[in-house]
Every structure is written in C-alpha cells, then in structure tokens.
Amino acid sequence: GQNIDQPTEMTATEGAIVQINCTYQTSGFNGLFWYQQHAGEAPTFLSYNVLDGLEEKGRFSSFLSRSKGYSYLLLKELQMKDSASYLCAVRDGSGGYQKVTFGIGTKLQVIP
Amino acid sequence: DVKVTQSSRYLVKRTGEKVFLECVQDMDHENMFWYRQDPGLGLRLIYFSYDVKMKEKGDIPEGYSVSREKKERFSLILESASTNQTSMYLCASSPVGPGNTIYFGEGSWLTVV
C-alpha cells in the first residue's frame, strides 16, 4: 500500500516563495507527480519526478529524494492566482500495474 | 489537446437507484481511473483499468463496479446508490510508460438523497 503525507493548509504572501512538502511510503515507487487544483475544478498537471534531484519549470520547481521518500514543490514569485490546492501523487509500479495514489492536498492561500 | 469527457456534470439521484457515470477519452490511452474526492480525504482511487475488459480495485471499491468494453470508455456504476456516495467523481486517463501524466475530466458532482 501507499501512504502520502502533506500539510493540509499553508499561507504565503504575494511575491514570496513557498515550499510544499510531501513524504510517501510505497512498495514499488515509479514516479511522483504534483498537481494543482483550483476550487471546483479538475486537477491539472504541474510536474513529474522519477529520479532524484530538482526539476525546474518556470516559477515552479519540484524536488525528489527517493531514499528519503520525500518531495517538495517550490513556488516562486507567488501570485494571487496560485491560491489553490496542491496535490502530491505517487505512482506504484509493483505488480505490473500503474496505480496512482494522491495525498489529501495542501490548500495554499496567497495573501496580498 | 487531450480530452477526458465525463457525461454528467451534476446529478441528483435517490437512495437505491442504479447510477452510471460515463467517461470517454480521445487519446488512445491504455490506463483509465475513477477517483472520488471528498473534503479532508482528498482523491481516493475507486477502480482503475489498464486495458479493455481489465480492471483492478483501488482503495475504496466497495459499493462500486466498473466496465471497460472499449478502450476509450470507462464507466463507473453504483448498483444501489447510498447517501455516503454523495461526492465529486473524477475520471482520468494516462498512457503507459513512466513519466506519462494523468489527465482528468471535469468531474461529476453526485448527490444522493
């Protein structure tokens, strides 16, 4: 089975940097995703990590340490529109399937 | 653009009714998923399918069944709806292979009264 933990809520100031952490336990790790979800909408893809290290994509970066079962999403130059929930998801490839399990999400509020 | 289409955006059903939620994807993806999302519980996997006529239970399959007769279509069935199945249901699809992202439909808001 899988266990994914992330903080439930965070608040940050417009223009600042925020880091959202995610820890996981899984038997057959095969990649980690970050998704953004605005209220009432479907999740949209932000990033994917399968190897250790940092992946940068514009204002968003994602880091992975497989040995520690740890990832973070870094958002720079925060904008009001970044207020959303951020979901960490882990793909488990054991058994030949590609089951993807999501954490409960971190609700980020950006304040002026 | 990848398109995952869920047939109904909002539904209200009575307790005991049989409910069908339909999902169609247009990108020839092998994998398809059904999740439900509830406040404080996040997205929970109900069932997934990795090929036509193949299905695997997710974390909360009780009270649900699925059907995948064609590659592009994955249906979620509530045989006898109950009030605790009131939720938002999200269908998703992805191709096979590492790094391939999951694409979500718009979601179906189901209320069981």
PDB file of C-alpha atoms in Angstrom:
ATOM      1  CA  GLY A   1       0.000   0.000   0.000  1.00  0.00           C
ATOM      2  CA  GLN A   2       0.917   3.651  -0.078  1.00  0.00           C
ATOM      3  CA  ASN A   3       0.937   6.409   2.498  1.00  0.00           C
ATOM      4  CA  ILE A   4       1.288  10.033   1.404  1.00  0.00           C
ATOM      5  CA  ASP A   5       1.561  12.950   3.814  1.00  0.00           C
ATOM      6  CA  GLN A   6       1.463  16.650   3.094  1.00  0.00           C
ATOM      7  CA  PRO A   7       0.378  19.670   5.156  1.00  0.00           C
ATOM      8  CA  THR A   8      -3.309  20.475   4.886  1.00  0.00           C
ATOM      9  CA  GLU A   9      -3.025  24.250   4.703  1.00  0.00           C
ATOM     10  CA  MET A  10      -0.410  26.942   4.111  1.00  0.00           C
ATOM     11  CA  THR A  11      -0.495  30.705   3.761  1.00  0.00           C
ATOM     12  CA  ALA A  12       2.070  32.807   1.926  1.00  0.00           C
ATOM     13  CA  THR A  13       2.446  36.374   0.730  1.00  0.00           C
ATOM     14  CA  GLU A  14       2.212  37.549  -2.847  1.00  0.00           C
ATOM     15  CA  GLY A  15       5.683  37.774  -4.393  1.00  0.00           C
ATOM     16  CA  ALA A  16       7.212  35.397  -1.869  1.00  0.00           C
ATOM     17  CA  ILE A  17       8.478  31.806  -2.171  1.00  0.00           C
ATOM     18  CA  VAL A  18       6.672  28.835  -0.652  1.00  0.00           C
ATOM     19  CA  GLN A  19       7.724  25.202  -0.296  1.00  0.00           C
ATOM     20  CA  ILE A  20       5.123  22.442  -0.009  1.00  0.00           C
ATOM     21  CA  ASN A  21       6.472  19.165   1.324  1.00  0.00           C
ATOM     22  CA  CYS A  22       5.306  15.640   0.637  1.00  0.00           C
ATOM     23  CA  THR A  23       6.501  12.403   2.207  1.00  0.00           C
ATOM     24  CA  TYR A  24       5.484   8.988   0.999  1.00  0.00           C
ATOM     25  CA  GLN A  25       5.852   5.299   1.592  1.00  0.00           C
ATOM     26  CA  THR A  26       5.316   2.872  -1.242  1.00  0.00           C
ATOM     27  CA  SER A  27       6.428  -0.633  -2.155  1.00  0.00           C
ATOM     28  CA  GLY A  28       7.094  -0.033  -5.855  1.00  0.00           C
ATOM     29  CA  PHE A  29       7.905   3.636  -6.434  1.00  0.00           C
ATOM     30  CA  ASN A  30       7.611   4.561 -10.086  1.00  0.00           C
ATOM     31  CA  GLY A  31       7.333   8.351 -10.103  1.00  0.00           C
ATOM     32  CA  LEU A  32       5.868  11.296  -8.233  1.00  0.00           C
ATOM     33  CA  PHE A  33       3.505  13.935  -9.587  1.00  0.00           C
ATOM     34  CA  TRP A  34       2.410  17.353  -8.435  1.00  0.00           C
ATOM     35  CA  TYR A  35      -0.975  18.665  -9.474  1.00  0.00           C
ATOM     36  CA  GLN A  36      -2.700  21.995  -8.957  1.00  0.00           C
ATOM     37  CA  GLN A  37      -6.420  22.121  -8.292  1.00  0.00           C
ATOM     38  CA  HIS A  38      -8.496  25.279  -8.081  1.00  0.00           C
ATOM     39  CA  ALA A  39     -11.734  25.073  -6.139  1.00  0.00           C
ATOM     40  CA  GLY A  40     -14.468  23.310  -8.076  1.00  0.00           C
ATOM     41  CA  GLU A  41     -12.152  22.360 -10.918  1.00  0.00           C
ATOM     42  CA  ALA A  42     -10.270  19.250 -12.005  1.00  0.00           C
ATOM     43  CA  PRO A  43      -6.588  18.836 -11.104  1.00  0.00           C
ATOM     44  CA  THR A  44      -4.048  19.983 -13.674  1.00  0.00           C
ATOM     45  CA  PHE A  45      -0.543  18.616 -14.096  1.00  0.00           C
ATOM     46  CA  LEU A  46       2.413  20.608 -12.770  1.00  0.00           C
ATOM     47  CA  SER A  47       5.432  18.320 -12.590  1.00  0.00           C
ATOM     48  CA  TYR A  48       6.779  14.789 -12.579  1.00  0.00           C
ATOM     49  CA  ASN A  49       9.887  13.364 -10.868  1.00  0.00           C
ATOM     50  CA  VAL A  50      11.175   9.828 -11.090  1.00  0.00           C
ATOM     51  CA  LEU A  51      14.906  10.417 -10.473  1.00  0.00           C
ATOM     52  CA  ASP A  52      16.472  12.246  -7.552  1.00  0.00           C
ATOM     53  CA  GLY A  53      17.002  15.939  -7.962  1.00  0.00           C
ATOM     54  CA  LEU A  54      15.342  19.150  -8.900  1.00  0.00           C
ATOM     55  CA  GLU A  55      13.104  19.738 -11.917  1.00  0.00           C
ATOM     56  CA  GLU A  56      12.505  23.380 -12.764  1.00  0.00           C
ATOM     57  CA  LYS A  57       9.665  24.686 -14.860  1.00  0.00           C
ATOM     58  CA  GLY A  58       9.260  28.429 -14.805  1.00  0.00           C
ATOM     59  CA  ARG A  59       8.120  29.642 -11.396  1.00  0.00           C
ATOM     60  CA  PHE A  60       7.539  26.060 -10.230  1.00  0.00           C
ATOM     61  CA  SER A  61      10.198  23.530  -9.228  1.00  0.00           C
ATOM     62  CA  SER A  62       9.872  20.046  -7.815  1.00  0.00           C
ATOM     63  CA  PHE A  63      12.449  18.044  -5.895  1.00  0.00           C
ATOM     64  CA  LEU A  64      12.665  14.324  -5.178  1.00  0.00           C
ATOM     65  CA  SER A  65      14.718  12.181  -2.828  1.00  0.00           C
ATOM     66  CA  ARG A  66      13.797   8.542  -3.299  1.00  0.00           C
ATOM     67  CA  SER A  67      15.931   7.312  -0.425  1.00  0.00           C
ATOM     68  CA  LYS A  68      14.088   9.627   1.961  1.00  0.00           C
ATOM     69  CA  GLY A  69      10.662   9.183   0.418  1.00  0.00           C
ATOM     70  CA  TYR A  70      10.447  12.946   0.166  1.00  0.00           C
ATOM     71  CA  SER A  71       9.467  15.561  -2.363  1.00  0.00           C
ATOM     72  CA  TYR A  72       8.729  19.245  -2.339  1.00  0.00           C
ATOM     73  CA  LEU A  73       7.091  21.705  -4.679  1.00  0.00           C
ATOM     74  CA  LEU A  74       8.633  25.173  -4.723  1.00  0.00           C
ATOM     75  CA  LEU A  75       6.610  28.115  -5.967  1.00  0.00           C
ATOM     76  CA  LYS A  76       8.454  31.369  -6.599  1.00  0.00           C
ATOM     77  CA  GLU A  77       7.172  34.896  -7.138  1.00  0.00           C
ATOM     78  CA  LEU A  78       3.788  33.928  -5.790  1.00  0.00           C
ATOM     79  CA  GLN A  79       0.746  35.368  -7.499  1.00  0.00           C
ATOM     80  CA  MET A  80      -2.816  35.567  -6.219  1.00  0.00           C
ATOM     81  CA  LYS A  81      -3.884  33.049  -8.863  1.00  0.00           C
ATOM     82  CA  ASP A  82      -1.601  30.485  -7.221  1.00  0.00           C
ATOM     83  CA  SER A  83      -4.169  30.153  -4.443  1.00  0.00           C
ATOM     84  CA  ALA A  84      -5.252  26.543  -4.927  1.00  0.00           C
ATOM     85  CA  SER A  85      -4.780  23.053  -3.569  1.00  0.00           C
ATOM     86  CA  TYR A  86      -1.557  21.258  -4.475  1.00  0.00           C
ATOM     87  CA  LEU A  87      -1.744  17.505  -4.699  1.00  0.00           C
ATOM     88  CA  CYS A  88       1.180  15.142  -4.366  1.00  0.00           C
ATOM     89  CA  ALA A  89       0.645  11.791  -6.107  1.00  0.00           C
ATOM     90  CA  VAL A  90       2.759   8.661  -6.238  1.00  0.00           C
ATOM     91  CA  ARG A  91       2.789   6.039  -8.952  1.00  0.00           C
ATOM     92  CA  ASP A  92       3.254   2.458  -7.788  1.00  0.00           C
ATOM     93  CA  GLY A  93       4.502   0.127 -10.492  1.00  0.00           C
ATOM     94  CA  SER A  94       4.531  -3.076  -8.466  1.00  0.00           C
ATOM     95  CA  GLY A  95       2.519  -5.945  -9.848  1.00  0.00           C
ATOM     96  CA  GLY A  96       2.898  -4.606 -13.364  1.00  0.00           C
ATOM     97  CA  TYR A  97       0.148  -2.047 -12.904  1.00  0.00           C
ATOM     98  CA  GLN A  98       0.456   1.713 -12.678  1.00  0.00           C
ATOM     99  CA  LYS A  99      -1.668   2.636  -9.738  1.00  0.00           C
ATOM    100  CA  VAL A 100      -1.540   6.334  -8.858  1.00  0.00           C
ATOM    101  CA  THR A 101      -2.447   7.434  -5.349  1.00  0.00           C
ATOM    102  CA  PHE A 102      -2.950  11.036  -4.265  1.00  0.00           C
ATOM    103  CA  GLY A 103      -2.296  12.775  -0.982  1.00  0.00           C
ATOM    104  CA  ILE A 104      -5.098  14.831   0.563  1.00  0.00           C
ATOM    105  CA  GLY A 105      -3.674  18.024  -0.871  1.00  0.00           C
ATOM    106  CA  THR A 106      -2.250  21.232   0.563  1.00  0.00           C
ATOM    107  CA  LYS A 107      -4.541  24.234   0.365  1.00  0.00           C
ATOM    108  CA  LEU A 108      -2.388  27.287  -0.317  1.00  0.00           C
ATOM    109  CA  GLN A 109      -3.727  30.746   0.313  1.00  0.00           C
ATOM    110  CA  VAL A 110      -1.784  33.636  -1.178  1.00  0.00           C
ATOM    111  CA  ILE A 111      -2.411  36.930   0.582  1.00  0.00           C
ATOM    112  CA  PRO A 112      -1.555  40.439  -0.615  1.00  0.00           C
TER     113      PRO A 112
ATOM    114  CA  ASP B   1      -5.177  18.607 -26.594  1.00  0.00           C
ATOM    115  CA  VAL B   2      -6.074  15.576 -24.558  1.00  0.00           C
ATOM    116  CA  LYS B   3      -9.736  15.415 -23.783  1.00  0.00           C
ATOM    117  CA  VAL B   4     -11.335  13.414 -20.989  1.00  0.00           C
ATOM    118  CA  THR B   5     -15.076  13.889 -21.040  1.00  0.00           C
ATOM    119  CA  GLN B   6     -17.444  12.949 -18.265  1.00  0.00           C
ATOM    120  CA  SER B   7     -21.022  12.619 -19.386  1.00  0.00           C
ATOM    121  CA  SER B   8     -22.721  14.371 -16.491  1.00  0.00           C
ATOM    122  CA  ARG B   9     -21.501  17.368 -14.538  1.00  0.00           C
ATOM    123  CA  TYR B  10     -24.215  17.390 -11.894  1.00  0.00           C
ATOM    124  CA  LEU B  11     -26.563  14.582 -10.894  1.00  0.00           C
ATOM    125  CA  VAL B  12     -29.121  14.090  -8.156  1.00  0.00           C
ATOM    126  CA  LYS B  13     -30.211  10.501  -7.517  1.00  0.00           C
ATOM    127  CA  ARG B  14     -32.354   8.762  -4.965  1.00  0.00           C
ATOM    128  CA  THR B  15     -31.127   6.181  -2.484  1.00  0.00           C
ATOM    129  CA  GLY B  16     -31.256   2.729  -4.059  1.00  0.00           C
ATOM    130  CA  GLU B  17     -31.096   3.929  -7.652  1.00  0.00           C
ATOM    131  CA  LYS B  18     -28.581   2.492 -10.079  1.00  0.00           C
ATOM    132  CA  VAL B  19     -26.223   5.197 -11.280  1.00  0.00           C
ATOM    133  CA  PHE B  20     -23.961   5.223 -14.311  1.00  0.00           C
ATOM    134  CA  LEU B  21     -21.106   7.673 -14.679  1.00  0.00           C
ATOM    135  CA  GLU B  22     -19.583   7.641 -18.134  1.00  0.00           C
ATOM    136  CA  CYS B  23     -16.112   8.731 -19.141  1.00  0.00           C
ATOM    137  CA  VAL B  24     -14.573   8.948 -22.610  1.00  0.00           C
ATOM    138  CA  GLN B  25     -11.009   9.848 -23.564  1.00  0.00           C
ATOM    139  CA  ASP B  26      -9.837  10.671 -27.053  1.00  0.00           C
ATOM    140  CA  MET B  27      -6.090   9.974 -26.821  1.00  0.00           C
ATOM    141  CA  ASP B  28      -5.987   6.188 -27.073  1.00  0.00           C
ATOM    142  CA  HIS B  29      -4.700   5.886 -23.509  1.00  0.00           C
ATOM    143  CA  GLU B  30      -4.330   2.427 -22.035  1.00  0.00           C
ATOM    144  CA  ASN B  31      -4.899   3.403 -18.413  1.00  0.00           C
ATOM    145  CA  MET B  32      -8.114   4.847 -17.050  1.00  0.00           C
ATOM    146  CA  PHE B  33      -9.060   5.683 -13.471  1.00  0.00           C
ATOM    147  CA  TRP B  34     -12.036   6.606 -11.335  1.00  0.00           C
ATOM    148  CA  TYR B  35     -11.487   8.666  -8.192  1.00  0.00           C
ATOM    149  CA  ARG B  36     -13.797  10.303  -5.731  1.00  0.00           C
ATOM    150  CA  GLN B  37     -12.873  13.475  -3.904  1.00  0.00           C
ATOM    151  CA  ASP B  38     -14.210  14.477  -0.507  1.00  0.00           C
ATOM    152  CA  PRO B  39     -13.207  17.351   1.795  1.00  0.00           C
ATOM    153  CA  GLY B  40     -10.436  16.322   4.140  1.00  0.00           C
ATOM    154  CA  LEU B  41      -9.967  12.980   2.403  1.00  0.00           C
ATOM    155  CA  GLY B  42      -8.519  14.051  -0.909  1.00  0.00           C
ATOM    156  CA  LEU B  43      -8.667  11.999  -4.078  1.00  0.00           C
ATOM    157  CA  ARG B  44      -9.275   8.329  -3.421  1.00  0.00           C
ATOM    158  CA  LEU B  45      -8.919   5.663  -6.096  1.00  0.00           C
ATOM    159  CA  ILE B  46     -12.013   3.550  -6.640  1.00  0.00           C
ATOM    160  CA  TYR B  47     -11.031   1.424  -9.640  1.00  0.00           C
ATOM    161  CA  PHE B  48      -8.560   1.543 -12.458  1.00  0.00           C
ATOM    162  CA  SER B  49      -8.225  -0.223 -15.777  1.00  0.00           C
ATOM    163  CA  TYR B  50      -5.053  -0.890 -17.743  1.00  0.00           C
ATOM    164  CA  ASP B  51      -6.675  -2.446 -20.801  1.00  0.00           C
ATOM    165  CA  VAL B  52     -10.026  -3.245 -22.356  1.00  0.00           C
ATOM    166  CA  LYS B  53     -12.079  -5.558 -20.128  1.00  0.00           C
ATOM    167  CA  MET B  54      -9.367  -5.395 -17.448  1.00  0.00           C
ATOM    168  CA  LYS B  55      -9.940  -3.772 -14.094  1.00  0.00           C
ATOM    169  CA  GLU B  56      -8.265  -3.544 -10.739  1.00  0.00           C
ATOM    170  CA  LYS B  57      -9.672  -2.461  -7.402  1.00  0.00           C
ATOM    171  CA  GLY B  58      -8.371   0.750  -5.964  1.00  0.00           C
ATOM    172  CA  ASP B  59      -8.501   1.758  -2.326  1.00  0.00           C
ATOM    173  CA  ILE B  60     -12.281   2.103  -1.925  1.00  0.00           C
ATOM    174  CA  PRO B  61     -14.067  -0.228  -4.390  1.00  0.00           C
ATOM    175  CA  GLU B  62     -16.931  -1.218  -2.094  1.00  0.00           C
ATOM    176  CA  GLY B  63     -20.304  -0.217  -3.489  1.00  0.00           C
ATOM    177  CA  TYR B  64     -18.931   0.394  -6.981  1.00  0.00           C
ATOM    178  CA  SER B  65     -18.277  -1.557 -10.137  1.00  0.00           C
ATOM    179  CA  VAL B  66     -16.759  -0.571 -13.467  1.00  0.00           C
ATOM    180  CA  SER B  67     -16.950  -1.503 -17.097  1.00  0.00           C
ATOM    181  CA  ARG B  68     -14.462  -1.068 -19.902  1.00  0.00           C
ATOM    182  CA  GLU B  69     -15.802  -2.597 -23.092  1.00  0.00           C
ATOM    183  CA  LYS B  70     -13.950  -0.186 -25.366  1.00  0.00           C
ATOM    184  CA  LYS B  71     -10.551   1.389 -24.929  1.00  0.00           C
ATOM    185  CA  GLU B  72     -11.847   4.939 -24.925  1.00  0.00           C
ATOM    186  CA  ARG B  73     -14.702   4.427 -22.470  1.00  0.00           C
ATOM    187  CA  PHE B  74     -14.636   3.657 -18.741  1.00  0.00           C
ATOM    188  CA  SER B  75     -17.880   3.559 -16.812  1.00  0.00           C
ATOM    189  CA  LEU B  76     -18.432   3.714 -13.068  1.00  0.00           C
ATOM    190  CA  ILE B  77     -21.542   2.019 -11.754  1.00  0.00           C
ATOM    191  CA  LEU B  78     -23.234   2.453  -8.408  1.00  0.00           C
ATOM    192  CA  GLU B  79     -25.509  -0.572  -8.191  1.00  0.00           C
ATOM    193  CA  SER B  80     -27.598   0.857  -5.377  1.00  0.00           C
ATOM    194  CA  ALA B  81     -26.730   4.438  -4.544  1.00  0.00           C
ATOM    195  CA  SER B  82     -26.419   5.441  -0.912  1.00  0.00           C
ATOM    196  CA  THR B  83     -26.112   8.856   0.716  1.00  0.00           C
ATOM    197  CA  ASN B  84     -22.475   8.222   1.650  1.00  0.00           C
ATOM    198  CA  GLN B  85     -21.694   8.081  -2.052  1.00  0.00           C
ATOM    199  CA  THR B  86     -22.508  11.766  -2.408  1.00  0.00           C
ATOM    200  CA  SER B  87     -19.242  13.137  -3.726  1.00  0.00           C
ATOM    201  CA  MET B  88     -17.344  14.535  -6.670  1.00  0.00           C
ATOM    202  CA  TYR B  89     -16.221  11.813  -9.041  1.00  0.00           C
ATOM    203  CA  LEU B  90     -13.209  12.322 -11.267  1.00  0.00           C
ATOM    204  CA  CYS B  91     -12.288  10.198 -14.245  1.00  0.00           C
ATOM    205  CA  ALA B  92      -8.723  10.231 -15.544  1.00  0.00           C
ATOM    206  CA  SER B  93      -6.605   8.590 -18.207  1.00  0.00           C
ATOM    207  CA  SER B  94      -2.923   8.142 -18.947  1.00  0.00           C
ATOM    208  CA  PRO B  95      -0.764   6.352 -21.482  1.00  0.00           C
ATOM    209  CA  VAL B  96       1.506   3.509 -20.443  1.00  0.00           C
ATOM    210  CA  GLY B  97       5.077   4.298 -19.555  1.00  0.00           C
ATOM    211  CA  PRO B  98       6.985   6.176 -16.927  1.00  0.00           C
ATOM    212  CA  GLY B  99       6.509   9.892 -16.725  1.00  0.00           C
ATOM    213  CA  ASN B 100       3.272   9.924 -18.605  1.00  0.00           C
ATOM    214  CA  THR B 101       0.932  12.284 -16.903  1.00  0.00           C
ATOM    215  CA  ILE B 102      -2.633  11.680 -15.856  1.00  0.00           C
ATOM    216  CA  TYR B 103      -5.325  13.760 -17.481  1.00  0.00           C
ATOM    217  CA  PHE B 104      -8.525  14.456 -15.610  1.00  0.00           C
ATOM    218  CA  GLY B 105     -12.068  15.062 -16.711  1.00  0.00           C
ATOM    219  CA  GLU B 106     -14.064  17.987 -15.375  1.00  0.00           C
ATOM    220  CA  GLY B 107     -15.657  15.945 -12.619  1.00  0.00           C
ATOM    221  CA  SER B 108     -19.182  14.778 -11.852  1.00  0.00           C
ATOM    222  CA  TRP B 109     -20.927  16.086  -8.759  1.00  0.00           C
ATOM    223  CA  LEU B 110     -23.259  13.370  -7.494  1.00  0.00           C
ATOM    224  CA  THR B 111     -25.807  13.989  -4.756  1.00  0.00           C
ATOM    225  CA  VAL B 112     -27.718  11.003  -3.386  1.00  0.00           C
ATOM    226  CA  VAL B 113     -30.856  11.932  -1.472  1.00  0.00           C
TER     227      VAL B 113
END
